[in-house]
PDB file of C-alpha atoms in Angstrom:
ATOM      1  CA  UNK X   1      11.620  -7.011  -3.299  1.00  0.00           C
ATOM      2  CA  UNK X   2      13.898  -3.986  -3.030  1.00  0.00           C
ATOM      3  CA  UNK X   3      15.786  -4.969  -6.169  1.00  0.00           C
ATOM      4  CA  UNK X   4      12.598  -5.638  -8.112  1.00  0.00           C
ATOM      5  CA  UNK X   5      11.028  -2.311  -7.155  1.00  0.00           C
ATOM      6  CA  UNK X   6      14.055  -0.401  -8.428  1.00  0.00           C
ATOM      7  CA  UNK X   7      13.978  -2.399 -11.664  1.00  0.00           C
ATOM      8  CA  UNK X   8      10.242  -1.769 -12.071  1.00  0.00           C
ATOM      9  CA  UNK X   9      10.976   1.939 -11.678  1.00  0.00           C
ATOM     10  CA  UNK X  10      14.051   2.233 -13.898  1.00  0.00           C
ATOM     11  CA  UNK X  11      12.779  -0.095 -16.611  1.00  0.00           C
ATOM     12  CA  UNK X  12       9.032  -0.117 -16.139  1.00  0.00           C
ATOM     13  CA  UNK X  13       5.930   1.827 -15.140  1.00  0.00           C
ATOM     14  CA  UNK X  14       6.354   2.057 -11.348  1.00  0.00           C
ATOM     15  CA  UNK X  15       6.581   5.672 -10.127  1.00  0.00           C
ATOM     16  CA  UNK X  16       6.124   5.389  -6.355  1.00  0.00           C
ATOM     17  CA  UNK X  17       6.870   2.912  -3.607  1.00  0.00           C
ATOM     18  CA  UNK X  18       6.588   2.669   0.154  1.00  0.00           C
ATOM     19  CA  UNK X  19       9.219   1.415   2.587  1.00  0.00           C
ATOM     20  CA  UNK X  20       8.728  -0.497   5.842  1.00  0.00           C
ATOM     21  CA  UNK X  21      10.587   1.093   8.746  1.00  0.00           C
ATOM     22  CA  UNK X  22      10.665  -2.253  10.551  1.00  0.00           C
ATOM     23  CA  UNK X  23      11.432  -4.430   7.530  1.00  0.00           C
ATOM     24  CA  UNK X  24      14.213  -7.012   7.659  1.00  0.00           C
ATOM     25  CA  UNK X  25      15.998  -5.417   4.685  1.00  0.00           C
ATOM     26  CA  UNK X  26      15.593  -1.822   5.855  1.00  0.00           C
ATOM     27  CA  UNK X  27      19.191  -0.728   5.302  1.00  0.00           C
ATOM     28  CA  UNK X  28      19.256  -2.180   1.798  1.00  0.00           C
ATOM     29  CA  UNK X  29      15.906  -0.523   1.019  1.00  0.00           C
ATOM     30  CA  UNK X  30      17.245   2.867   2.105  1.00  0.00           C
ATOM     31  CA  UNK X  31      20.370   2.442  -0.004  1.00  0.00           C
ATOM     32  CA  UNK X  32      18.268   1.368  -2.984  1.00  0.00           C
ATOM     33  CA  UNK X  33      15.915   4.333  -2.614  1.00  0.00           C
ATOM     34  CA  UNK X  34      18.787   6.811  -2.457  1.00  0.00           C
ATOM     35  CA  UNK X  35      20.209   5.328  -5.657  1.00  0.00           C
ATOM     36  CA  UNK X  36      17.047   6.403  -7.532  1.00  0.00           C
ATOM     37  CA  UNK X  37      16.253   9.812  -5.998  1.00  0.00           C
ATOM     38  CA  UNK X  38      13.422  10.559  -8.429  1.00  0.00           C
ATOM     39  CA  UNK X  39      11.448   7.548  -7.212  1.00  0.00           C
ATOM     40  CA  UNK X  40       8.709   8.799  -4.884  1.00  0.00           C
ATOM     41  CA  UNK X  41       9.187   6.951  -1.579  1.00  0.00           C
ATOM     42  CA  UNK X  42       6.587   6.828   1.167  1.00  0.00           C
ATOM     43  CA  UNK X  43       6.239   5.053   4.499  1.00  0.00           C
ATOM     44  CA  UNK X  44       4.465   1.691   4.574  1.00  0.00           C
ATOM     45  CA  UNK X  45       3.087   1.930   8.114  1.00  0.00           C
ATOM     46  CA  UNK X  46       2.921  -1.509   9.735  1.00  0.00           C
ATOM     47  CA  UNK X  47       0.487  -2.239  12.564  1.00  0.00           C
ATOM     48  CA  UNK X  48       0.047  -6.006  12.045  1.00  0.00           C
ATOM     49  CA  UNK X  49       2.288  -8.916  11.036  1.00  0.00           C
ATOM     50  CA  UNK X  50       5.549  -7.360  12.128  1.00  0.00           C
ATOM     51  CA  UNK X  51       7.579  -5.746  14.875  1.00  0.00           C
ATOM     52  CA  UNK X  52       7.046  -2.232  16.250  1.00  0.00           C
ATOM     53  CA  UNK X  53       9.583   0.563  16.233  1.00  0.00           C
ATOM     54  CA  UNK X  54       8.550   1.770  19.694  1.00  0.00           C
ATOM     55  CA  UNK X  55       8.904  -0.204  22.927  1.00  0.00           C
ATOM     56  CA  UNK X  56       6.113  -2.703  23.564  1.00  0.00           C
ATOM     57  CA  UNK X  57       5.191  -0.994  26.851  1.00  0.00           C
ATOM     58  CA  UNK X  58       3.898   1.974  24.843  1.00  0.00           C
ATOM     59  CA  UNK X  59       1.722  -0.159  22.544  1.00  0.00           C
ATOM     60  CA  UNK X  60      -0.389  -2.361  24.795  1.00  0.00           C
ATOM     61  CA  UNK X  61      -3.414  -2.437  22.473  1.00  0.00           C
ATOM     62  CA  UNK X  62      -1.295  -3.322  19.432  1.00  0.00           C
ATOM     63  CA  UNK X  63       1.130  -5.905  20.795  1.00  0.00           C
ATOM     64  CA  UNK X  64       0.416  -9.582  21.443  1.00  0.00           C
ATOM     65  CA  UNK X  65       0.737 -10.914  24.959  1.00  0.00           C
ATOM     66  CA  UNK X  66       3.419 -13.447  24.040  1.00  0.00           C
ATOM     67  CA  UNK X  67       6.752 -13.283  25.787  1.00  0.00           C
ATOM     68  CA  UNK X  68       9.977 -12.614  23.928  1.00  0.00           C
ATOM     69  CA  UNK X  69      10.422 -10.252  21.026  1.00  0.00           C
ATOM     70  CA  UNK X  70       7.602  -7.703  20.661  1.00  0.00           C
ATOM     71  CA  UNK X  71       5.207  -8.524  17.822  1.00  0.00           C
ATOM     72  CA  UNK X  72       2.061  -6.888  16.516  1.00  0.00           C
ATOM     73  CA  UNK X  73      -1.057  -8.970  16.908  1.00  0.00           C
ATOM     74  CA  UNK X  74      -1.295 -11.371  13.981  1.00  0.00           C
ATOM     75  CA  UNK X  75      -4.197 -11.510  11.554  1.00  0.00           C
ATOM     76  CA  UNK X  76      -6.128  -8.855   9.713  1.00  0.00           C
ATOM     77  CA  UNK X  77      -9.493 -10.266  10.782  1.00  0.00           C
ATOM     78  CA  UNK X  78      -8.841  -9.894  14.503  1.00  0.00           C
ATOM     79  CA  UNK X  79      -7.321  -6.456  13.955  1.00  0.00           C
ATOM     80  CA  UNK X  80     -10.384  -5.415  11.940  1.00  0.00           C
ATOM     81  CA  UNK X  81     -12.717  -6.613  14.686  1.00  0.00           C
ATOM     82  CA  UNK X  82     -10.874  -4.562  17.293  1.00  0.00           C
ATOM     83  CA  UNK X  83     -10.750  -1.539  15.002  1.00  0.00           C
ATOM     84  CA  UNK X  84     -14.505  -1.667  14.499  1.00  0.00           C
ATOM     85  CA  UNK X  85     -15.287  -2.191  18.190  1.00  0.00           C
ATOM     86  CA  UNK X  86     -13.089   0.583  19.580  1.00  0.00           C
ATOM     87  CA  UNK X  87     -10.491  -1.735  21.113  1.00  0.00           C
ATOM     88  CA  UNK X  88      -7.489   0.052  19.608  1.00  0.00           C
ATOM     89  CA  UNK X  89      -5.754   2.933  21.353  1.00  0.00           C
ATOM     90  CA  UNK X  90      -5.543   5.725  18.785  1.00  0.00           C
ATOM     91  CA  UNK X  91      -2.789   7.505  20.706  1.00  0.00           C
ATOM     92  CA  UNK X  92      -0.666   4.359  20.404  1.00  0.00           C
ATOM     93  CA  UNK X  93      -1.343   4.152  16.653  1.00  0.00           C
ATOM     94  CA  UNK X  94      -0.365   7.788  16.204  1.00  0.00           C
ATOM     95  CA  UNK X  95       2.828   7.348  18.224  1.00  0.00           C
ATOM     96  CA  UNK X  96       3.930   4.197  16.366  1.00  0.00           C
ATOM     97  CA  UNK X  97       3.073   5.626  12.938  1.00  0.00           C
ATOM     98  CA  UNK X  98       5.011   8.792  13.747  1.00  0.00           C
ATOM     99  CA  UNK X  99       7.999   6.739  14.889  1.00  0.00           C
ATOM    100  CA  UNK X 100       8.008   4.740  11.657  1.00  0.00           C
ATOM    101  CA  UNK X 101       7.773   7.854   9.467  1.00  0.00           C
ATOM    102  CA  UNK X 102      10.500   9.626  11.426  1.00  0.00           C
ATOM    103  CA  UNK X 103      12.780   6.596  11.164  1.00  0.00           C
ATOM    104  CA  UNK X 104      12.701   6.958   7.386  1.00  0.00           C
ATOM    105  CA  UNK X 105      13.253  10.702   7.633  1.00  0.00           C
ATOM    106  CA  UNK X 106      16.138  10.230  10.070  1.00  0.00           C
ATOM    107  CA  UNK X 107      18.167   8.375   7.422  1.00  0.00           C
ATOM    108  CA  UNK X 108      17.732  11.145   4.888  1.00  0.00           C
ATOM    109  CA  UNK X 109      14.671  10.004   2.950  1.00  0.00           C
ATOM    110  CA  UNK X 110      12.035  12.526   1.889  1.00  0.00           C
ATOM    111  CA  UNK X 111       8.772  10.751   2.707  1.00  0.00           C
ATOM    112  CA  UNK X 112       6.294  11.639  -0.015  1.00  0.00           C
ATOM    113  CA  UNK X 113       3.241   9.791   1.295  1.00  0.00           C
ATOM    114  CA  UNK X 114       1.954   7.041   3.547  1.00  0.00           C
ATOM    115  CA  UNK X 115      -0.010   3.839   3.203  1.00  0.00           C
ATOM    116  CA  UNK X 116      -0.452   0.858   5.516  1.00  0.00           C
ATOM    117  CA  UNK X 117       0.333  -2.837   5.520  1.00  0.00           C
ATOM    118  CA  UNK X 118      -2.827  -4.779   4.562  1.00  0.00           C
ATOM    119  CA  UNK X 119      -4.575  -1.399   4.064  1.00  0.00           C
ATOM    120  CA  UNK X 120      -5.480  -1.104   7.751  1.00  0.00           C
ATOM    121  CA  UNK X 121      -6.069   2.633   7.393  1.00  0.00           C
ATOM    122  CA  UNK X 122      -9.351   1.965   5.658  1.00  0.00           C
ATOM    123  CA  UNK X 123     -10.744   1.689   9.207  1.00  0.00           C
ATOM    124  CA  UNK X 124     -11.571   5.133  10.713  1.00  0.00           C
ATOM    125  CA  UNK X 125     -10.036   4.125  14.054  1.00  0.00           C
ATOM    126  CA  UNK X 126      -6.686   3.788  12.265  1.00  0.00           C
ATOM    127  CA  UNK X 127      -7.117   6.538   9.696  1.00  0.00           C
ATOM    128  CA  UNK X 128      -7.673   9.365  12.179  1.00  0.00           C
ATOM    129  CA  UNK X 129      -4.444   8.885  14.181  1.00  0.00           C
ATOM    130  CA  UNK X 130      -2.548   8.104  10.968  1.00  0.00           C
ATOM    131  CA  UNK X 131      -3.561  11.449   9.487  1.00  0.00           C
ATOM    132  CA  UNK X 132      -2.418  13.221  12.649  1.00  0.00           C
ATOM    133  CA  UNK X 133       0.920  11.405  12.522  1.00  0.00           C
ATOM    134  CA  UNK X 134       1.430  12.320   8.865  1.00  0.00           C
ATOM    135  CA  UNK X 135       0.770  16.000   9.439  1.00  0.00           C
ATOM    136  CA  UNK X 136       3.019  16.086  12.516  1.00  0.00           C
ATOM    137  CA  UNK X 137       5.820  14.612  10.395  1.00  0.00           C
ATOM    138  CA  UNK X 138       5.283  16.922   7.428  1.00  0.00           C
ATOM    139  CA  UNK X 139       3.816  14.281   5.118  1.00  0.00           C
ATOM    140  CA  UNK X 140       0.934  15.485   2.961  1.00  0.00           C
ATOM    141  CA  UNK X 141      -0.360  12.558   0.903  1.00  0.00           C
ATOM    142  CA  UNK X 142      -1.983   9.213   1.660  1.00  0.00           C
ATOM    143  CA  UNK X 143      -3.118   6.213  -0.366  1.00  0.00           C
ATOM    144  CA  UNK X 144      -6.849   5.942  -0.952  1.00  0.00           C
ATOM    145  CA  UNK X 145      -7.355   2.185  -0.378  1.00  0.00           C
ATOM    146  CA  UNK X 146     -10.808   2.059  -1.969  1.00  0.00           C
ATOM    147  CA  UNK X 147     -11.302   0.977  -5.561  1.00  0.00           C
ATOM    148  CA  UNK X 148     -13.894   1.854  -8.182  1.00  0.00           C
ATOM    149  CA  UNK X 149     -17.291   0.166  -8.060  1.00  0.00           C
ATOM    150  CA  UNK X 150     -16.308  -2.023 -11.015  1.00  0.00           C
ATOM    151  CA  UNK X 151     -12.516  -2.591 -11.063  1.00  0.00           C
ATOM    152  CA  UNK X 152     -12.829  -4.657 -14.258  1.00  0.00           C
ATOM    153  CA  UNK X 153     -15.698  -5.738 -16.466  1.00  0.00           C
ATOM    154  CA  UNK X 154     -17.972  -8.436 -15.084  1.00  0.00           C
ATOM    155  CA  UNK X 155     -17.143 -10.598 -18.094  1.00  0.00           C
ATOM    156  CA  UNK X 156     -13.477 -10.580 -17.056  1.00  0.00           C
ATOM    157  CA  UNK X 157     -14.398 -11.530 -13.483  1.00  0.00           C
ATOM    158  CA  UNK X 158     -16.536 -14.379 -14.765  1.00  0.00           C
ATOM    159  CA  UNK X 159     -13.470 -15.953 -16.349  1.00  0.00           C
ATOM    160  CA  UNK X 160     -11.786 -16.011 -12.907  1.00  0.00           C
ATOM    161  CA  UNK X 161     -14.289 -17.398 -10.363  1.00  0.00           C
ATOM    162  CA  UNK X 162     -11.618 -17.310  -7.652  1.00  0.00           C
ATOM    163  CA  UNK X 163     -11.614 -13.511  -7.853  1.00  0.00           C
ATOM    164  CA  UNK X 164     -15.284 -13.198  -6.909  1.00  0.00           C
ATOM    165  CA  UNK X 165     -14.578 -13.833  -3.225  1.00  0.00           C
ATOM    166  CA  UNK X 166     -11.930 -11.125  -3.193  1.00  0.00           C
ATOM    167  CA  UNK X 167     -14.262  -8.783  -5.073  1.00  0.00           C
ATOM    168  CA  UNK X 168     -17.043  -9.403  -2.526  1.00  0.00           C
ATOM    169  CA  UNK X 169     -14.699  -8.640   0.382  1.00  0.00           C
ATOM    170  CA  UNK X 170     -13.554  -5.393  -1.222  1.00  0.00           C
ATOM    171  CA  UNK X 171     -17.148  -4.362  -1.965  1.00  0.00           C
ATOM    172  CA  UNK X 172     -18.189  -4.828   1.677  1.00  0.00           C
ATOM    173  CA  UNK X 173     -15.418  -2.491   2.845  1.00  0.00           C
ATOM    174  CA  UNK X 174     -16.476   0.093   0.256  1.00  0.00           C
ATOM    175  CA  UNK X 175     -19.003   1.390   2.810  1.00  0.00           C
ATOM    176  CA  UNK X 176     -16.092   3.114   4.565  1.00  0.00           C
ATOM    177  CA  UNK X 177     -14.944   5.024   1.459  1.00  0.00           C
ATOM    178  CA  UNK X 178     -16.962   8.185   2.095  1.00  0.00           C
ATOM    179  CA  UNK X 179     -15.572   8.487   5.622  1.00  0.00           C
ATOM    180  CA  UNK X 180     -12.054   8.137   4.256  1.00  0.00           C
ATOM    181  CA  UNK X 181     -12.498  10.897   1.681  1.00  0.00           C
ATOM    182  CA  UNK X 182     -14.064  13.231   4.233  1.00  0.00           C
ATOM    183  CA  UNK X 183     -11.305  12.682   6.801  1.00  0.00           C
ATOM    184  CA  UNK X 184      -8.452  13.047   4.293  1.00  0.00           C
ATOM    185  CA  UNK X 185     -10.005  16.197   2.860  1.00  0.00           C
ATOM    186  CA  UNK X 186     -10.496  17.709   6.322  1.00  0.00           C
ATOM    187  CA  UNK X 187      -6.854  16.991   7.190  1.00  0.00           C
ATOM    188  CA  UNK X 188      -5.673  18.596   3.955  1.00  0.00           C
ATOM    189  CA  UNK X 189      -3.853  15.537   2.632  1.00  0.00           C
ATOM    190  CA  UNK X 190      -3.687  14.804  -1.071  1.00  0.00           C
ATOM    191  CA  UNK X 191      -5.010  11.414  -2.118  1.00  0.00           C
ATOM    192  CA  UNK X 192      -5.771   9.654  -5.399  1.00  0.00           C
ATOM    193  CA  UNK X 193      -9.371   8.929  -6.354  1.00  0.00           C
ATOM    194  CA  UNK X 194      -8.728   5.317  -5.376  1.00  0.00           C
ATOM    195  CA  UNK X 195      -6.722   2.193  -6.066  1.00  0.00           C
ATOM    196  CA  UNK X 196      -6.699  -0.404  -8.815  1.00  0.00           C
ATOM    197  CA  UNK X 197      -5.401  -3.947  -8.656  1.00  0.00           C
ATOM    198  CA  UNK X 198      -6.485  -4.963  -5.153  1.00  0.00           C
ATOM    199  CA  UNK X 199      -9.006  -7.493  -6.432  1.00  0.00           C
ATOM    200  CA  UNK X 200      -6.370  -9.263  -8.555  1.00  0.00           C
ATOM    201  CA  UNK X 201      -3.541  -9.233  -5.994  1.00  0.00           C
ATOM    202  CA  UNK X 202      -1.651 -12.482  -6.359  1.00  0.00           C
ATOM    203  CA  UNK X 203      -3.379 -13.371  -9.636  1.00  0.00           C
ATOM    204  CA  UNK X 204      -2.258 -10.624 -12.009  1.00  0.00           C
ATOM    205  CA  UNK X 205      -1.348 -11.658 -15.541  1.00  0.00           C
ATOM    206  CA  UNK X 206      -1.188  -9.880 -18.895  1.00  0.00           C
ATOM    207  CA  UNK X 207      -4.895 -10.401 -19.594  1.00  0.00           C
ATOM    208  CA  UNK X 208      -5.991  -8.993 -16.244  1.00  0.00           C
ATOM    209  CA  UNK X 209      -3.607  -6.052 -16.610  1.00  0.00           C
ATOM    210  CA  UNK X 210      -5.169  -5.227 -19.978  1.00  0.00           C
ATOM    211  CA  UNK X 211      -8.639  -5.555 -18.447  1.00  0.00           C
ATOM    212  CA  UNK X 212      -7.749  -3.145 -15.630  1.00  0.00           C
ATOM    213  CA  UNK X 213      -6.172  -0.653 -18.042  1.00  0.00           C
ATOM    214  CA  UNK X 214      -9.317  -0.716 -20.186  1.00  0.00           C
ATOM    215  CA  UNK X 215     -11.569   0.050 -17.206  1.00  0.00           C
ATOM    216  CA  UNK X 216      -9.682   2.911 -15.492  1.00  0.00           C
ATOM    217  CA  UNK X 217     -12.203   5.648 -14.596  1.00  0.00           C
ATOM    218  CA  UNK X 218     -11.565   9.347 -15.095  1.00  0.00           C
ATOM    219  CA  UNK X 219      -9.361  10.862 -12.415  1.00  0.00           C
ATOM    220  CA  UNK X 220      -6.149   9.890 -10.651  1.00  0.00           C
ATOM    221  CA  UNK X 221      -5.834   6.235  -9.689  1.00  0.00           C
ATOM    222  CA  UNK X 222      -3.049   4.230  -8.073  1.00  0.00           C
ATOM    223  CA  UNK X 223      -2.318   0.772  -9.433  1.00  0.00           C
ATOM    224  CA  UNK X 224      -1.204  -1.333  -6.449  1.00  0.00           C
ATOM    225  CA  UNK X 225       1.462  -3.898  -7.337  1.00  0.00           C
ATOM    226  CA  UNK X 226       3.930  -6.195  -5.600  1.00  0.00           C
ATOM    227  CA  UNK X 227       6.965  -6.953  -7.808  1.00  0.00           C
ATOM    228  CA  UNK X 228       9.701  -9.176  -6.481  1.00  0.00           C
ATOM    229  CA  UNK X 229      12.000 -12.150  -6.972  1.00  0.00           C
ATOM    230  CA  UNK X 230      10.942 -15.470  -5.495  1.00  0.00           C
ATOM    231  CA  UNK X 231      14.341 -16.263  -3.988  1.00  0.00           C
ATOM    232  CA  UNK X 232      15.334 -17.862  -0.678  1.00  0.00           C
ATOM    233  CA  UNK X 233      14.871 -14.607   1.252  1.00  0.00           C
ATOM    234  CA  UNK X 234      11.317 -14.247   0.022  1.00  0.00           C
ATOM    235  CA  UNK X 235      10.551 -17.889   0.744  1.00  0.00           C
ATOM    236  CA  UNK X 236      11.443 -17.291   4.391  1.00  0.00           C
ATOM    237  CA  UNK X 237       9.290 -14.169   4.652  1.00  0.00           C
ATOM    238  CA  UNK X 238       5.740 -14.118   5.995  1.00  0.00           C
ATOM    239  CA  UNK X 239       3.827 -13.428   2.809  1.00  0.00           C
ATOM    240  CA  UNK X 240       1.410 -15.311   0.576  1.00  0.00           C
ATOM    241  CA  UNK X 241       2.746 -13.469  -2.477  1.00  0.00           C
ATOM    242  CA  UNK X 242       5.664 -15.432  -3.909  1.00  0.00           C
ATOM    243  CA  UNK X 243       5.536 -16.645  -7.519  1.00  0.00           C
ATOM    244  CA  UNK X 244       3.074 -13.844  -8.316  1.00  0.00           C
ATOM    245  CA  UNK X 245       5.732 -11.207  -7.585  1.00  0.00           C
ATOM    246  CA  UNK X 246       7.905 -12.345 -10.485  1.00  0.00           C
ATOM    247  CA  UNK X 247       4.862 -12.382 -12.772  1.00  0.00           C
ATOM    248  CA  UNK X 248       4.046  -8.798 -11.772  1.00  0.00           C
ATOM    249  CA  UNK X 249       7.648  -7.676 -12.279  1.00  0.00           C
ATOM    250  CA  UNK X 250       7.591  -9.095 -15.796  1.00  0.00           C
ATOM    251  CA  UNK X 251       4.327  -7.319 -16.622  1.00  0.00           C
ATOM    252  CA  UNK X 252       5.422  -3.998 -15.144  1.00  0.00           C
ATOM    253  CA  UNK X 253       8.681  -3.914 -17.127  1.00  0.00           C
ATOM    254  CA  UNK X 254       7.406  -4.879 -20.568  1.00  0.00           C
ATOM    255  CA  UNK X 255       7.339  -2.142 -23.234  1.00  0.00           C
ATOM    256  CA  UNK X 256       3.768  -3.247 -23.947  1.00  0.00           C
ATOM    257  CA  UNK X 257       2.608  -2.091 -20.497  1.00  0.00           C
ATOM    258  CA  UNK X 258       3.701   1.501 -21.056  1.00  0.00           C
ATOM    259  CA  UNK X 259       2.318   1.459 -24.608  1.00  0.00           C
ATOM    260  CA  UNK X 260      -1.002   0.060 -23.406  1.00  0.00           C
ATOM    261  CA  UNK X 261      -1.432   2.815 -20.831  1.00  0.00           C
ATOM    262  CA  UNK X 262      -0.459   5.467 -23.336  1.00  0.00           C
ATOM    263  CA  UNK X 263      -3.038   4.152 -25.802  1.00  0.00           C
ATOM    264  CA  UNK X 264      -5.651   4.386 -23.052  1.00  0.00           C
ATOM    265  CA  UNK X 265      -4.748   8.048 -22.481  1.00  0.00           C
ATOM    266  CA  UNK X 266      -3.130   7.353 -19.108  1.00  0.00           C
ATOM    267  CA  UNK X 267      -0.301   9.627 -17.921  1.00  0.00           C
ATOM    268  CA  UNK X 268       2.034   8.250 -15.270  1.00  0.00           C
ATOM    269  CA  UNK X 269       2.694  10.480 -12.245  1.00  0.00           C
ATOM    270  CA  UNK X 270       4.132   9.936  -8.777  1.00  0.00           C
ATOM    271  CA  UNK X 271       2.917  10.983  -5.352  1.00  0.00           C
ATOM    272  CA  UNK X 272       5.236  13.974  -5.499  1.00  0.00           C
ATOM    273  CA  UNK X 273       3.396  15.242  -8.559  1.00  0.00           C
ATOM    274  CA  UNK X 274       0.058  14.447  -6.934  1.00  0.00           C
ATOM    275  CA  UNK X 275       0.986  16.703  -4.020  1.00  0.00           C
ATOM    276  CA  UNK X 276       2.150  19.444  -6.372  1.00  0.00           C
ATOM    277  CA  UNK X 277      -1.012  19.248  -8.492  1.00  0.00           C
ATOM    278  CA  UNK X 278      -3.268  19.420  -5.432  1.00  0.00           C
ATOM    279  CA  UNK X 279      -1.475  22.521  -4.050  1.00  0.00           C
ATOM    280  CA  UNK X 280      -0.727  20.836  -0.735  1.00  0.00           C
ATOM    281  CA  UNK X 281       2.558  21.694   1.028  1.00  0.00           C
ATOM    282  CA  UNK X 282       5.625  19.737  -0.029  1.00  0.00           C
ATOM    283  CA  UNK X 283       7.488  17.996   2.830  1.00  0.00           C
TER     284      UNK X 283
END
């Protein structure tokens, strides 16, 4: 994944990425990021499906009760249920998020923005402490995980029935979008108008990319992508995205992708430029 992200930046349309402080290839990711200093690098805050940076004793509402190595509770659905019922300790979320951001900063990376694994910050119970952690660490931008009302034309969705379920799930969560915008604005963090590509995650091909490009609304939008190589390391990782990562890498690095966006009047920027354009402080 690290190698593919750098290639998608140097030879494609990727402008920003986020890095997991508790990822298995952390050292390699840091080295890769420093090799391309103009790539905007943020912190991919992990609260599920991984290991914490802090000791488990400090994260009782986030850690599973299993013995052995500390692990976050598995499964987005159970995490979502606890987030919506007030079962998460926001002080623990703030402390762990701060620790992850500061780990990146401690190795010399300038953290341009934050997002979260599986977009958990779309829940207010996660967003509020995450915003506090970002500000405490001098980070002034955050991903807006909510997409436009119609990410692609209905006719394009009709050709991919399997995408309707994903579209329905995303639409249900859209009810939280107004709370996100209000909280981010109150905290003074820059954020795009929303994200593109979430509905087609794992299914992106050239036709869907063209459909998304043709339906981008006015404003500043982040296209979420997951390039990678489906090698032995990836096959041993806990992810459903395998073959699709190579397909995305191919699409992101074709000259046609840049030309298509240009023809649609789209200008590529990074999170660093987003912060500068919004007059928020630079970290």
